[in-house]
Every structure is written in C-alpha cells, then in structure tokens.
Amino acid sequence: MSDTIELEDEIIEDEVRKMGSVNHSIAQTRTSTLLSSDERFEVLVELSLDASQIDLKRFGLKTKDEIVPDISVYIGSAPIPDEEIEDDILKASQMPDLAIEILSPSQSIGMLVRKIKAYFALGVKSCWLIVPPMKVINIYSKPSQSKTFDMNDTEVVDEVMDIRLPIQKVFSRRQSVPQMNS
C-alpha cells in the first residue's frame, strides 16, 4: 500500500472518529462564546496546528504532522498571515496558550489525553478536556496534573490562564419554547 493511500486512510479514520454530536457542539459553542467574551483572548475552533517539530506517533496519534484542538485560545491575537505571501494560514505554527478537547461519542478519553500530552510537548501552556455526558471539565496545568470540575462546582478555574467560567453555562441547554401559530 502506498504512503498516500495510508495517509488518506488515516485522515479519513481520524475524521470518522471525531464526528461531533449535539452535546459536543453545545459544549464547543458555549465554551467558545464564554471565552470570546474575555477581551484578553482570541478564540478559534478547529484550527490546524503544525506539529511537524515532534513525532506524534510517540503519543499514539495517527496523524502525521498536524493536530487539531476543538478550541484554541490565544492570549492577545491569533496567528496573522503574512499578506505579501498568503491570504490565510492552513496550519498555524504559533501554538495556542490553551488547547481544549471535547469528548465526542466516537472518541476515547485515552486518545484525547494523548493529544493533551502532545499539546504540552508543542508548548501549549494549559489544556482542558470537556466530557459532556458526565458534565465534567478536567483542567491540565501539566501533562500529568489535572483538576476536575463538575456540576457541584460553581465555576471552572484555570489558574495558568487566569480563567473563571460558570460550569453550568458550558453544559446548559435552552428550554424548548412553544411554537407560535400564525
């Protein structure tokens, strides 16, 4: 089998594994919105990060030279394309200060923890693992050091990033509103 076909199979396999869900989407949207309201941060979803400087296979990840967090948070501004050369950046070489992963039904927590370890190896300062079915958020300040927040806590606290978010707002769902008949 050629390298091209193997790489395409790995990309397709990774995309299938990452399929989102309603709960994943709600957590991603709410978390992004809450963080975006803080003027200190630039928040980007599904940004491809250039991971070519490390061997991702060492972390048991099947992707070759890029890694994509559900949410990337930059203190200040996000990477800016050099307008003389490019219109956009397809793979950011500037790592975010915070990388957030959200468990989808087709992913394993073990795989996301391996991604978190890779983020730290790339220079990310803080990582979150959001688990919608359990309504839990793990904040990693180091690859093997995390603090768990659940619905019994009033807020999620990331001391590295100086972030405090009301945890109920990350997982809350809107109540259905009766439709008006015209």
mmCIF file with all atom_site columns, C-alpha atoms in Angstrom:
data_model
loop_
_atom_site.group_PDB
_atom_site.id
_atom_site.type_symbol
_atom_site.label_atom_id
_atom_site.label_alt_id
_atom_site.label_comp_id
_atom_site.label_asym_id
_atom_site.label_entity_id
_atom_site.label_seq_id
_atom_site.pdbx_PDB_ins_code
_atom_site.Cartn_x
_atom_site.Cartn_y
_atom_site.Cartn_z
_atom_site.occupancy
_atom_site.B_iso_or_equiv
_atom_site.pdbx_formal_charge
_atom_site.auth_seq_id
_atom_site.auth_comp_id
_atom_site.auth_asym_id
_atom_site.auth_atom_id
_atom_site.pdbx_PDB_model_num
ATOM 1   C CA . MET A 1 1   ? 0.000   0.000  0.000  1.00 0.00 ? 1   MET A CA 1
ATOM 2   C CA . SER A 1 2   ? 1.392   3.426  -0.904 1.00 0.00 ? 2   SER A CA 1
ATOM 3   C CA . ASP A 1 3   ? 2.136   6.145  1.650  1.00 0.00 ? 3   ASP A CA 1
ATOM 4   C CA . THR A 1 4   ? -0.503  8.387  0.039  1.00 0.00 ? 4   THR A CA 1
ATOM 5   C CA . ILE A 1 5   ? -3.281  5.822  0.434  1.00 0.00 ? 5   ILE A CA 1
ATOM 6   C CA . GLU A 1 6   ? -2.218  5.045  4.014  1.00 0.00 ? 6   GLU A CA 1
ATOM 7   C CA . LEU A 1 7   ? -2.190  8.752  4.895  1.00 0.00 ? 7   LEU A CA 1
ATOM 8   C CA . GLU A 1 8   ? -5.625  9.258  3.290  1.00 0.00 ? 8   GLU A CA 1
ATOM 9   C CA . ASP A 1 9   ? -6.965  6.265  5.245  1.00 0.00 ? 9   ASP A CA 1
ATOM 10  C CA . GLU A 1 10  ? -5.561  7.715  8.499  1.00 0.00 ? 10  GLU A CA 1
ATOM 11  C CA . ILE A 1 11  ? -7.115  11.119 7.808  1.00 0.00 ? 11  ILE A CA 1
ATOM 12  C CA . ILE A 1 12  ? -10.492 9.567  6.970  1.00 0.00 ? 12  ILE A CA 1
ATOM 13  C CA . GLU A 1 13  ? -10.289 7.297  10.036 1.00 0.00 ? 13  GLU A CA 1
ATOM 14  C CA . ASP A 1 14  ? -9.451  10.285 12.251 1.00 0.00 ? 14  ASP A CA 1
ATOM 15  C CA . GLU A 1 15  ? -12.330 12.333 10.793 1.00 0.00 ? 15  GLU A CA 1
ATOM 16  C CA . VAL A 1 16  ? -14.787 9.468  11.362 1.00 0.00 ? 16  VAL A CA 1
ATOM 17  C CA . ARG A 1 17  ? -13.568 9.129  14.946 1.00 0.00 ? 17  ARG A CA 1
ATOM 18  C CA . LYS A 1 18  ? -14.050 12.859 15.537 1.00 0.00 ? 18  LYS A CA 1
ATOM 19  C CA . MET A 1 19  ? -17.655 13.154 14.427 1.00 0.00 ? 19  MET A CA 1
ATOM 20  C CA . GLY A 1 20  ? -19.403 15.590 16.704 1.00 0.00 ? 20  GLY A CA 1
ATOM 21  C CA . SER A 1 21  ? -22.790 15.388 18.348 1.00 0.00 ? 21  SER A CA 1
ATOM 22  C CA . VAL A 1 22  ? -25.371 17.779 19.747 1.00 0.00 ? 22  VAL A CA 1
ATOM 23  C CA . ASN A 1 23  ? -23.777 17.716 23.218 1.00 0.00 ? 23  ASN A CA 1
ATOM 24  C CA . HIS A 1 24  ? -20.275 18.147 21.739 1.00 0.00 ? 24  HIS A CA 1
ATOM 25  C CA . SER A 1 25  ? -21.482 21.070 19.639 1.00 0.00 ? 25  SER A CA 1
ATOM 26  C CA . ILE A 1 26  ? -23.256 22.733 22.572 1.00 0.00 ? 26  ILE A CA 1
ATOM 27  C CA . ALA A 1 27  ? -20.148 22.442 24.775 1.00 0.00 ? 27  ALA A CA 1
ATOM 28  C CA . GLN A 1 28  ? -17.914 23.757 21.976 1.00 0.00 ? 28  GLN A CA 1
ATOM 29  C CA . THR A 1 29  ? -20.193 26.699 21.170 1.00 0.00 ? 29  THR A CA 1
ATOM 30  C CA . ARG A 1 30  ? -20.849 27.673 24.788 1.00 0.00 ? 30  ARG A CA 1
ATOM 31  C CA . THR A 1 31  ? -17.181 27.394 25.811 1.00 0.00 ? 31  THR A CA 1
ATOM 32  C CA . SER A 1 32  ? -16.040 29.388 22.770 1.00 0.00 ? 32  SER A CA 1
ATOM 33  C CA . THR A 1 33  ? -18.656 32.069 23.427 1.00 0.00 ? 33  THR A CA 1
ATOM 34  C CA . LEU A 1 34  ? -17.791 32.360 27.118 1.00 0.00 ? 34  LEU A CA 1
ATOM 35  C CA . LEU A 1 35  ? -14.063 32.631 26.384 1.00 0.00 ? 35  LEU A CA 1
ATOM 36  C CA . SER A 1 36  ? -14.605 35.060 23.483 1.00 0.00 ? 36  SER A CA 1
ATOM 37  C CA . SER A 1 37  ? -16.359 37.488 25.802 1.00 0.00 ? 37  SER A CA 1
ATOM 38  C CA . ASP A 1 38  ? -12.989 37.993 27.547 1.00 0.00 ? 38  ASP A CA 1
ATOM 39  C CA . GLU A 1 39  ? -11.090 40.724 25.667 1.00 0.00 ? 39  GLU A CA 1
ATOM 40  C CA . ARG A 1 40  ? -7.742  39.099 26.532 1.00 0.00 ? 40  ARG A CA 1
ATOM 41  C CA . PHE A 1 41  ? -8.374  36.130 24.259 1.00 0.00 ? 41  PHE A CA 1
ATOM 42  C CA . GLU A 1 42  ? -8.675  35.261 20.597 1.00 0.00 ? 42  GLU A CA 1
ATOM 43  C CA . VAL A 1 43  ? -10.692 32.031 20.360 1.00 0.00 ? 43  VAL A CA 1
ATOM 44  C CA . LEU A 1 44  ? -10.566 29.789 17.269 1.00 0.00 ? 44  LEU A CA 1
ATOM 45  C CA . VAL A 1 45  ? -12.368 26.496 16.648 1.00 0.00 ? 45  VAL A CA 1
ATOM 46  C CA . GLU A 1 46  ? -10.932 23.545 14.714 1.00 0.00 ? 46  GLU A CA 1
ATOM 47  C CA . LEU A 1 47  ? -7.621  25.299 13.927 1.00 0.00 ? 47  LEU A CA 1
ATOM 48  C CA . SER A 1 48  ? -4.959  23.022 12.406 1.00 0.00 ? 48  SER A CA 1
ATOM 49  C CA . LEU A 1 49  ? -1.688  23.283 14.313 1.00 0.00 ? 49  LEU A CA 1
ATOM 50  C CA . ASP A 1 50  ? 1.671   22.460 12.725 1.00 0.00 ? 50  ASP A CA 1
ATOM 51  C CA . ALA A 1 51  ? 3.095   19.620 14.811 1.00 0.00 ? 51  ALA A CA 1
ATOM 52  C CA . SER A 1 52  ? 5.934   18.707 12.442 1.00 0.00 ? 52  SER A CA 1
ATOM 53  C CA . GLN A 1 53  ? 8.569   19.517 15.093 1.00 0.00 ? 53  GLN A CA 1
ATOM 54  C CA . ILE A 1 54  ? 7.571   16.473 17.179 1.00 0.00 ? 54  ILE A CA 1
ATOM 55  C CA . ASP A 1 55  ? 6.772   12.845 16.374 1.00 0.00 ? 55  ASP A CA 1
ATOM 56  C CA . LEU A 1 56  ? 3.045   12.459 17.052 1.00 0.00 ? 56  LEU A CA 1
ATOM 57  C CA . LYS A 1 57  ? 3.349   8.662  16.787 1.00 0.00 ? 57  LYS A CA 1
ATOM 58  C CA . ARG A 1 58  ? 5.202   8.809  20.103 1.00 0.00 ? 58  ARG A CA 1
ATOM 59  C CA . PHE A 1 59  ? 1.843   9.802  21.644 1.00 0.00 ? 59  PHE A CA 1
ATOM 60  C CA . GLY A 1 60  ? -0.048  7.056  19.814 1.00 0.00 ? 60  GLY A CA 1
ATOM 61  C CA . LEU A 1 61  ? -1.660  9.558  17.436 1.00 0.00 ? 61  LEU A CA 1
ATOM 62  C CA . LYS A 1 62  ? -2.212  8.529  13.837 1.00 0.00 ? 62  LYS A CA 1
ATOM 63  C CA . THR A 1 63  ? -1.876  11.948 12.246 1.00 0.00 ? 63  THR A CA 1
ATOM 64  C CA . LYS A 1 64  ? 1.457   12.803 10.689 1.00 0.00 ? 64  LYS A CA 1
ATOM 65  C CA . ASP A 1 65  ? 2.302   16.465 11.226 1.00 0.00 ? 65  ASP A CA 1
ATOM 66  C CA . GLU A 1 66  ? -0.783  18.337 12.340 1.00 0.00 ? 66  GLU A CA 1
ATOM 67  C CA . ILE A 1 67  ? -3.100  18.273 15.302 1.00 0.00 ? 67  ILE A CA 1
ATOM 68  C CA . VAL A 1 68  ? -6.484  19.996 15.636 1.00 0.00 ? 68  VAL A CA 1
ATOM 69  C CA . PRO A 1 69  ? -7.942  21.010 19.008 1.00 0.00 ? 69  PRO A CA 1
ATOM 70  C CA . ASP A 1 70  ? -11.679 21.618 19.242 1.00 0.00 ? 70  ASP A CA 1
ATOM 71  C CA . ILE A 1 71  ? -10.879 25.094 20.583 1.00 0.00 ? 71  ILE A CA 1
ATOM 72  C CA . SER A 1 72  ? -7.606  27.059 20.509 1.00 0.00 ? 72  SER A CA 1
ATOM 73  C CA . VAL A 1 73  ? -7.227  30.109 22.744 1.00 0.00 ? 73  VAL A CA 1
ATOM 74  C CA . TYR A 1 74  ? -4.538  32.724 22.228 1.00 0.00 ? 74  TYR A CA 1
ATOM 75  C CA . ILE A 1 75  ? -3.669  35.447 24.719 1.00 0.00 ? 75  ILE A CA 1
ATOM 76  C CA . GLY A 1 76  ? -3.769  38.568 22.579 1.00 0.00 ? 76  GLY A CA 1
ATOM 77  C CA . SER A 1 77  ? -4.006  37.923 18.871 1.00 0.00 ? 77  SER A CA 1
ATOM 78  C CA . ALA A 1 78  ? -4.112  34.707 16.902 1.00 0.00 ? 78  ALA A CA 1
ATOM 79  C CA . PRO A 1 79  ? -1.565  33.957 14.164 1.00 0.00 ? 79  PRO A CA 1
ATOM 80  C CA . ILE A 1 80  ? -1.769  36.543 11.373 1.00 0.00 ? 80  ILE A CA 1
ATOM 81  C CA . PRO A 1 81  ? -0.972  35.615 7.766  1.00 0.00 ? 81  PRO A CA 1
ATOM 82  C CA . ASP A 1 82  ? 1.842   37.461 6.011  1.00 0.00 ? 82  ASP A CA 1
ATOM 83  C CA . GLU A 1 83  ? -0.356  39.284 3.486  1.00 0.00 ? 83  GLU A CA 1
ATOM 84  C CA . GLU A 1 84  ? 2.504   39.620 0.984  1.00 0.00 ? 84  GLU A CA 1
ATOM 85  C CA . ILE A 1 85  ? 2.720   35.828 0.762  1.00 0.00 ? 85  ILE A CA 1
ATOM 86  C CA . GLU A 1 86  ? -0.604  34.310 1.807  1.00 0.00 ? 86  GLU A CA 1
ATOM 87  C CA . ASP A 1 87  ? -4.274  35.096 2.376  1.00 0.00 ? 87  ASP A CA 1
ATOM 88  C CA . ASP A 1 88  ? -4.759  32.596 5.184  1.00 0.00 ? 88  ASP A CA 1
ATOM 89  C CA . ILE A 1 89  ? -2.865  30.139 7.362  1.00 0.00 ? 89  ILE A CA 1
ATOM 90  C CA . LEU A 1 90  ? -3.715  26.485 6.766  1.00 0.00 ? 90  LEU A CA 1
ATOM 91  C CA . LYS A 1 91  ? -1.535  25.160 9.609  1.00 0.00 ? 91  LYS A CA 1
ATOM 92  C CA . ALA A 1 92  ? -0.615  27.503 12.443 1.00 0.00 ? 92  ALA A CA 1
ATOM 93  C CA . SER A 1 93  ? 2.962   27.194 13.673 1.00 0.00 ? 93  SER A CA 1
ATOM 94  C CA . GLN A 1 94  ? 2.235   29.510 16.625 1.00 0.00 ? 94  GLN A CA 1
ATOM 95  C CA . MET A 1 95  ? 0.789   27.286 19.334 1.00 0.00 ? 95  MET A CA 1
ATOM 96  C CA . PRO A 1 96  ? -2.222  28.469 21.329 1.00 0.00 ? 96  PRO A CA 1
ATOM 97  C CA . ASP A 1 97  ? -1.839  29.237 25.010 1.00 0.00 ? 97  ASP A CA 1
ATOM 98  C CA . LEU A 1 98  ? -4.817  26.968 25.748 1.00 0.00 ? 98  LEU A CA 1
ATOM 99  C CA . ALA A 1 99  ? -5.998  23.903 23.805 1.00 0.00 ? 99  ALA A CA 1
ATOM 100 C CA . ILE A 1 100 ? -9.433  22.456 24.554 1.00 0.00 ? 100 ILE A CA 1
ATOM 101 C CA . GLU A 1 101 ? -10.638 18.979 23.601 1.00 0.00 ? 101 GLU A CA 1
ATOM 102 C CA . ILE A 1 102 ? -14.281 17.945 23.887 1.00 0.00 ? 102 ILE A CA 1
ATOM 103 C CA . LEU A 1 103 ? -15.145 14.249 24.016 1.00 0.00 ? 103 LEU A CA 1
ATOM 104 C CA . SER A 1 104 ? -17.448 13.132 21.220 1.00 0.00 ? 104 SER A CA 1
ATOM 105 C CA . PRO A 1 105 ? -19.349 9.812  21.351 1.00 0.00 ? 105 PRO A CA 1
ATOM 106 C CA . SER A 1 106 ? -16.920 8.183  18.916 1.00 0.00 ? 106 SER A CA 1
ATOM 107 C CA . GLN A 1 107 ? -13.724 9.178  20.776 1.00 0.00 ? 107 GLN A CA 1
ATOM 108 C CA . SER A 1 108 ? -11.955 7.679  23.758 1.00 0.00 ? 108 SER A CA 1
ATOM 109 C CA . ILE A 1 109 ? -10.762 9.674  26.740 1.00 0.00 ? 109 ILE A CA 1
ATOM 110 C CA . GLY A 1 110 ? -7.393  7.912  26.430 1.00 0.00 ? 110 GLY A CA 1
ATOM 111 C CA . MET A 1 111 ? -6.894  9.237  22.897 1.00 0.00 ? 111 MET A CA 1
ATOM 112 C CA . LEU A 1 112 ? -7.756  12.790 23.995 1.00 0.00 ? 112 LEU A CA 1
ATOM 113 C CA . VAL A 1 113 ? -5.347  12.563 26.946 1.00 0.00 ? 113 VAL A CA 1
ATOM 114 C CA . ARG A 1 114 ? -2.610  11.528 24.479 1.00 0.00 ? 114 ARG A CA 1
ATOM 115 C CA . LYS A 1 115 ? -3.471  14.606 22.383 1.00 0.00 ? 115 LYS A CA 1
ATOM 116 C CA . ILE A 1 116 ? -3.200  16.752 25.515 1.00 0.00 ? 116 ILE A CA 1
ATOM 117 C CA . LYS A 1 117 ? 0.282   15.352 26.183 1.00 0.00 ? 117 LYS A CA 1
ATOM 118 C CA . ALA A 1 118 ? 1.226   16.219 22.592 1.00 0.00 ? 118 ALA A CA 1
ATOM 119 C CA . TYR A 1 119 ? -0.068  19.787 23.066 1.00 0.00 ? 119 TYR A CA 1
ATOM 120 C CA . PHE A 1 120 ? 2.196   20.238 26.081 1.00 0.00 ? 120 PHE A CA 1
ATOM 121 C CA . ALA A 1 121 ? 5.158   18.856 24.083 1.00 0.00 ? 121 ALA A CA 1
ATOM 122 C CA . LEU A 1 122 ? 4.374   21.517 21.448 1.00 0.00 ? 122 LEU A CA 1
ATOM 123 C CA . GLY A 1 123 ? 4.486   24.298 24.057 1.00 0.00 ? 123 GLY A CA 1
ATOM 124 C CA . VAL A 1 124 ? 0.804   24.807 24.912 1.00 0.00 ? 124 VAL A CA 1
ATOM 125 C CA . LYS A 1 125 ? 0.535   26.198 28.473 1.00 0.00 ? 125 LYS A CA 1
ATOM 126 C CA . SER A 1 126 ? -2.823  24.750 29.560 1.00 0.00 ? 126 SER A CA 1
ATOM 127 C CA . CYS A 1 127 ? -5.261  22.116 28.266 1.00 0.00 ? 127 CYS A CA 1
ATOM 128 C CA . TRP A 1 128 ? -8.875  21.282 29.015 1.00 0.00 ? 128 TRP A CA 1
ATOM 129 C CA . LEU A 1 129 ? -10.748 18.041 28.499 1.00 0.00 ? 129 LEU A CA 1
ATOM 130 C CA . ILE A 1 130 ? -14.512 18.573 28.453 1.00 0.00 ? 130 ILE A CA 1
ATOM 131 C CA . VAL A 1 131 ? -16.651 15.438 28.907 1.00 0.00 ? 131 VAL A CA 1
ATOM 132 C CA . PRO A 1 132 ? -20.284 16.349 28.052 1.00 0.00 ? 132 PRO A CA 1
ATOM 133 C CA . PRO A 1 133 ? -22.003 13.076 29.114 1.00 0.00 ? 133 PRO A CA 1
ATOM 134 C CA . MET A 1 134 ? -20.556 13.385 32.627 1.00 0.00 ? 134 MET A CA 1
ATOM 135 C CA . LYS A 1 135 ? -20.701 17.217 32.670 1.00 0.00 ? 135 LYS A CA 1
ATOM 136 C CA . VAL A 1 136 ? -17.074 17.296 33.775 1.00 0.00 ? 136 VAL A CA 1
ATOM 137 C CA . ILE A 1 137 ? -14.132 19.502 32.799 1.00 0.00 ? 137 ILE A CA 1
ATOM 138 C CA . ASN A 1 138 ? -10.546 18.465 33.560 1.00 0.00 ? 138 ASN A CA 1
ATOM 139 C CA . ILE A 1 139 ? -8.049  21.340 33.575 1.00 0.00 ? 139 ILE A CA 1
ATOM 140 C CA . TYR A 1 140 ? -4.469  20.223 32.880 1.00 0.00 ? 140 TYR A CA 1
ATOM 141 C CA . SER A 1 141 ? -1.681  22.529 34.053 1.00 0.00 ? 141 SER A CA 1
ATOM 142 C CA . LYS A 1 142 ? 0.921   19.862 33.176 1.00 0.00 ? 142 LYS A CA 1
ATOM 143 C CA . PRO A 1 143 ? 0.698   16.650 31.129 1.00 0.00 ? 143 PRO A CA 1
ATOM 144 C CA . SER A 1 144 ? 0.031   14.503 34.204 1.00 0.00 ? 144 SER A CA 1
ATOM 145 C CA . GLN A 1 145 ? -1.505  17.060 36.562 1.00 0.00 ? 145 GLN A CA 1
ATOM 146 C CA . SER A 1 146 ? -5.175  17.951 36.320 1.00 0.00 ? 146 SER A CA 1
ATOM 147 C CA . LYS A 1 147 ? -8.018  19.255 38.406 1.00 0.00 ? 147 LYS A CA 1
ATOM 148 C CA . THR A 1 148 ? -11.581 18.064 37.824 1.00 0.00 ? 148 THR A CA 1
ATOM 149 C CA . PHE A 1 149 ? -14.634 20.319 37.925 1.00 0.00 ? 149 PHE A CA 1
ATOM 150 C CA . ASP A 1 150 ? -18.217 19.077 37.807 1.00 0.00 ? 150 ASP A CA 1
ATOM 151 C CA . MET A 1 151 ? -21.735 20.459 38.219 1.00 0.00 ? 151 MET A CA 1
ATOM 152 C CA . ASN A 1 152 ? -21.235 20.591 42.015 1.00 0.00 ? 152 ASN A CA 1
ATOM 153 C CA . ASP A 1 153 ? -18.686 23.368 41.403 1.00 0.00 ? 153 ASP A CA 1
ATOM 154 C CA . THR A 1 154 ? -19.894 26.880 40.660 1.00 0.00 ? 154 THR A CA 1
ATOM 155 C CA . GLU A 1 155 ? -17.065 27.623 38.260 1.00 0.00 ? 155 GLU A CA 1
ATOM 156 C CA . VAL A 1 156 ? -14.188 26.140 36.324 1.00 0.00 ? 156 VAL A CA 1
ATOM 157 C CA . VAL A 1 157 ? -10.864 27.683 37.350 1.00 0.00 ? 157 VAL A CA 1
ATOM 158 C CA . ASP A 1 158 ? -7.771  27.606 35.154 1.00 0.00 ? 158 ASP A CA 1
ATOM 159 C CA . GLU A 1 159 ? -5.031  29.180 37.260 1.00 0.00 ? 159 GLU A CA 1
ATOM 160 C CA . VAL A 1 160 ? -2.433  29.057 34.473 1.00 0.00 ? 160 VAL A CA 1
ATOM 161 C CA . MET A 1 161 ? -4.656  31.109 32.138 1.00 0.00 ? 161 MET A CA 1
ATOM 162 C CA . ASP A 1 162 ? -6.415  33.086 34.905 1.00 0.00 ? 162 ASP A CA 1
ATOM 163 C CA . ILE A 1 163 ? -9.834  31.942 33.671 1.00 0.00 ? 163 ILE A CA 1
ATOM 164 C CA . ARG A 1 164 ? -13.019 31.504 35.684 1.00 0.00 ? 164 ARG A CA 1
ATOM 165 C CA . LEU A 1 165 ? -16.117 30.232 33.872 1.00 0.00 ? 165 LEU A CA 1
ATOM 166 C CA . PRO A 1 166 ? -19.506 29.245 35.292 1.00 0.00 ? 166 PRO A CA 1
ATOM 167 C CA . ILE A 1 167 ? -19.595 25.493 34.623 1.00 0.00 ? 167 ILE A CA 1
ATOM 168 C CA . GLN A 1 168 ? -23.400 25.412 34.369 1.00 0.00 ? 168 GLN A CA 1
ATOM 169 C CA . LYS A 1 169 ? -23.208 27.685 31.305 1.00 0.00 ? 169 LYS A CA 1
ATOM 170 C CA . VAL A 1 170 ? -20.888 25.262 29.498 1.00 0.00 ? 170 VAL A CA 1
ATOM 171 C CA . PHE A 1 171 ? -23.363 22.390 29.732 1.00 0.00 ? 171 PHE A CA 1
ATOM 172 C CA . SER A 1 172 ? -26.722 24.182 29.927 1.00 0.00 ? 172 SER A CA 1
ATOM 173 C CA . ARG A 1 173 ? -29.333 23.567 27.272 1.00 0.00 ? 173 ARG A CA 1
ATOM 174 C CA . ARG A 1 174 ? -32.049 26.004 26.374 1.00 0.00 ? 174 ARG A CA 1
ATOM 175 C CA . GLN A 1 175 ? -35.558 25.072 27.346 1.00 0.00 ? 175 GLN A CA 1
ATOM 176 C CA . SER A 1 176 ? -37.779 24.449 24.355 1.00 0.00 ? 176 SER A CA 1
ATOM 177 C CA . VAL A 1 177 ? -40.054 27.344 23.568 1.00 0.00 ? 177 VAL A CA 1
ATOM 178 C CA . PRO A 1 178 ? -43.565 26.595 22.306 1.00 0.00 ? 178 PRO A CA 1
ATOM 179 C CA . GLN A 1 179 ? -44.021 27.470 18.636 1.00 0.00 ? 179 GLN A CA 1
ATOM 180 C CA . MET A 1 180 ? -46.408 30.323 17.902 1.00 0.00 ? 180 MET A CA 1
ATOM 181 C CA . ASN A 1 181 ? -49.153 29.508 15.404 1.00 0.00 ? 181 ASN A CA 1
ATOM 182 C CA . SER A 1 182 ? -49.547 32.122 12.681 1.00 0.00 ? 182 SER A CA 1
#
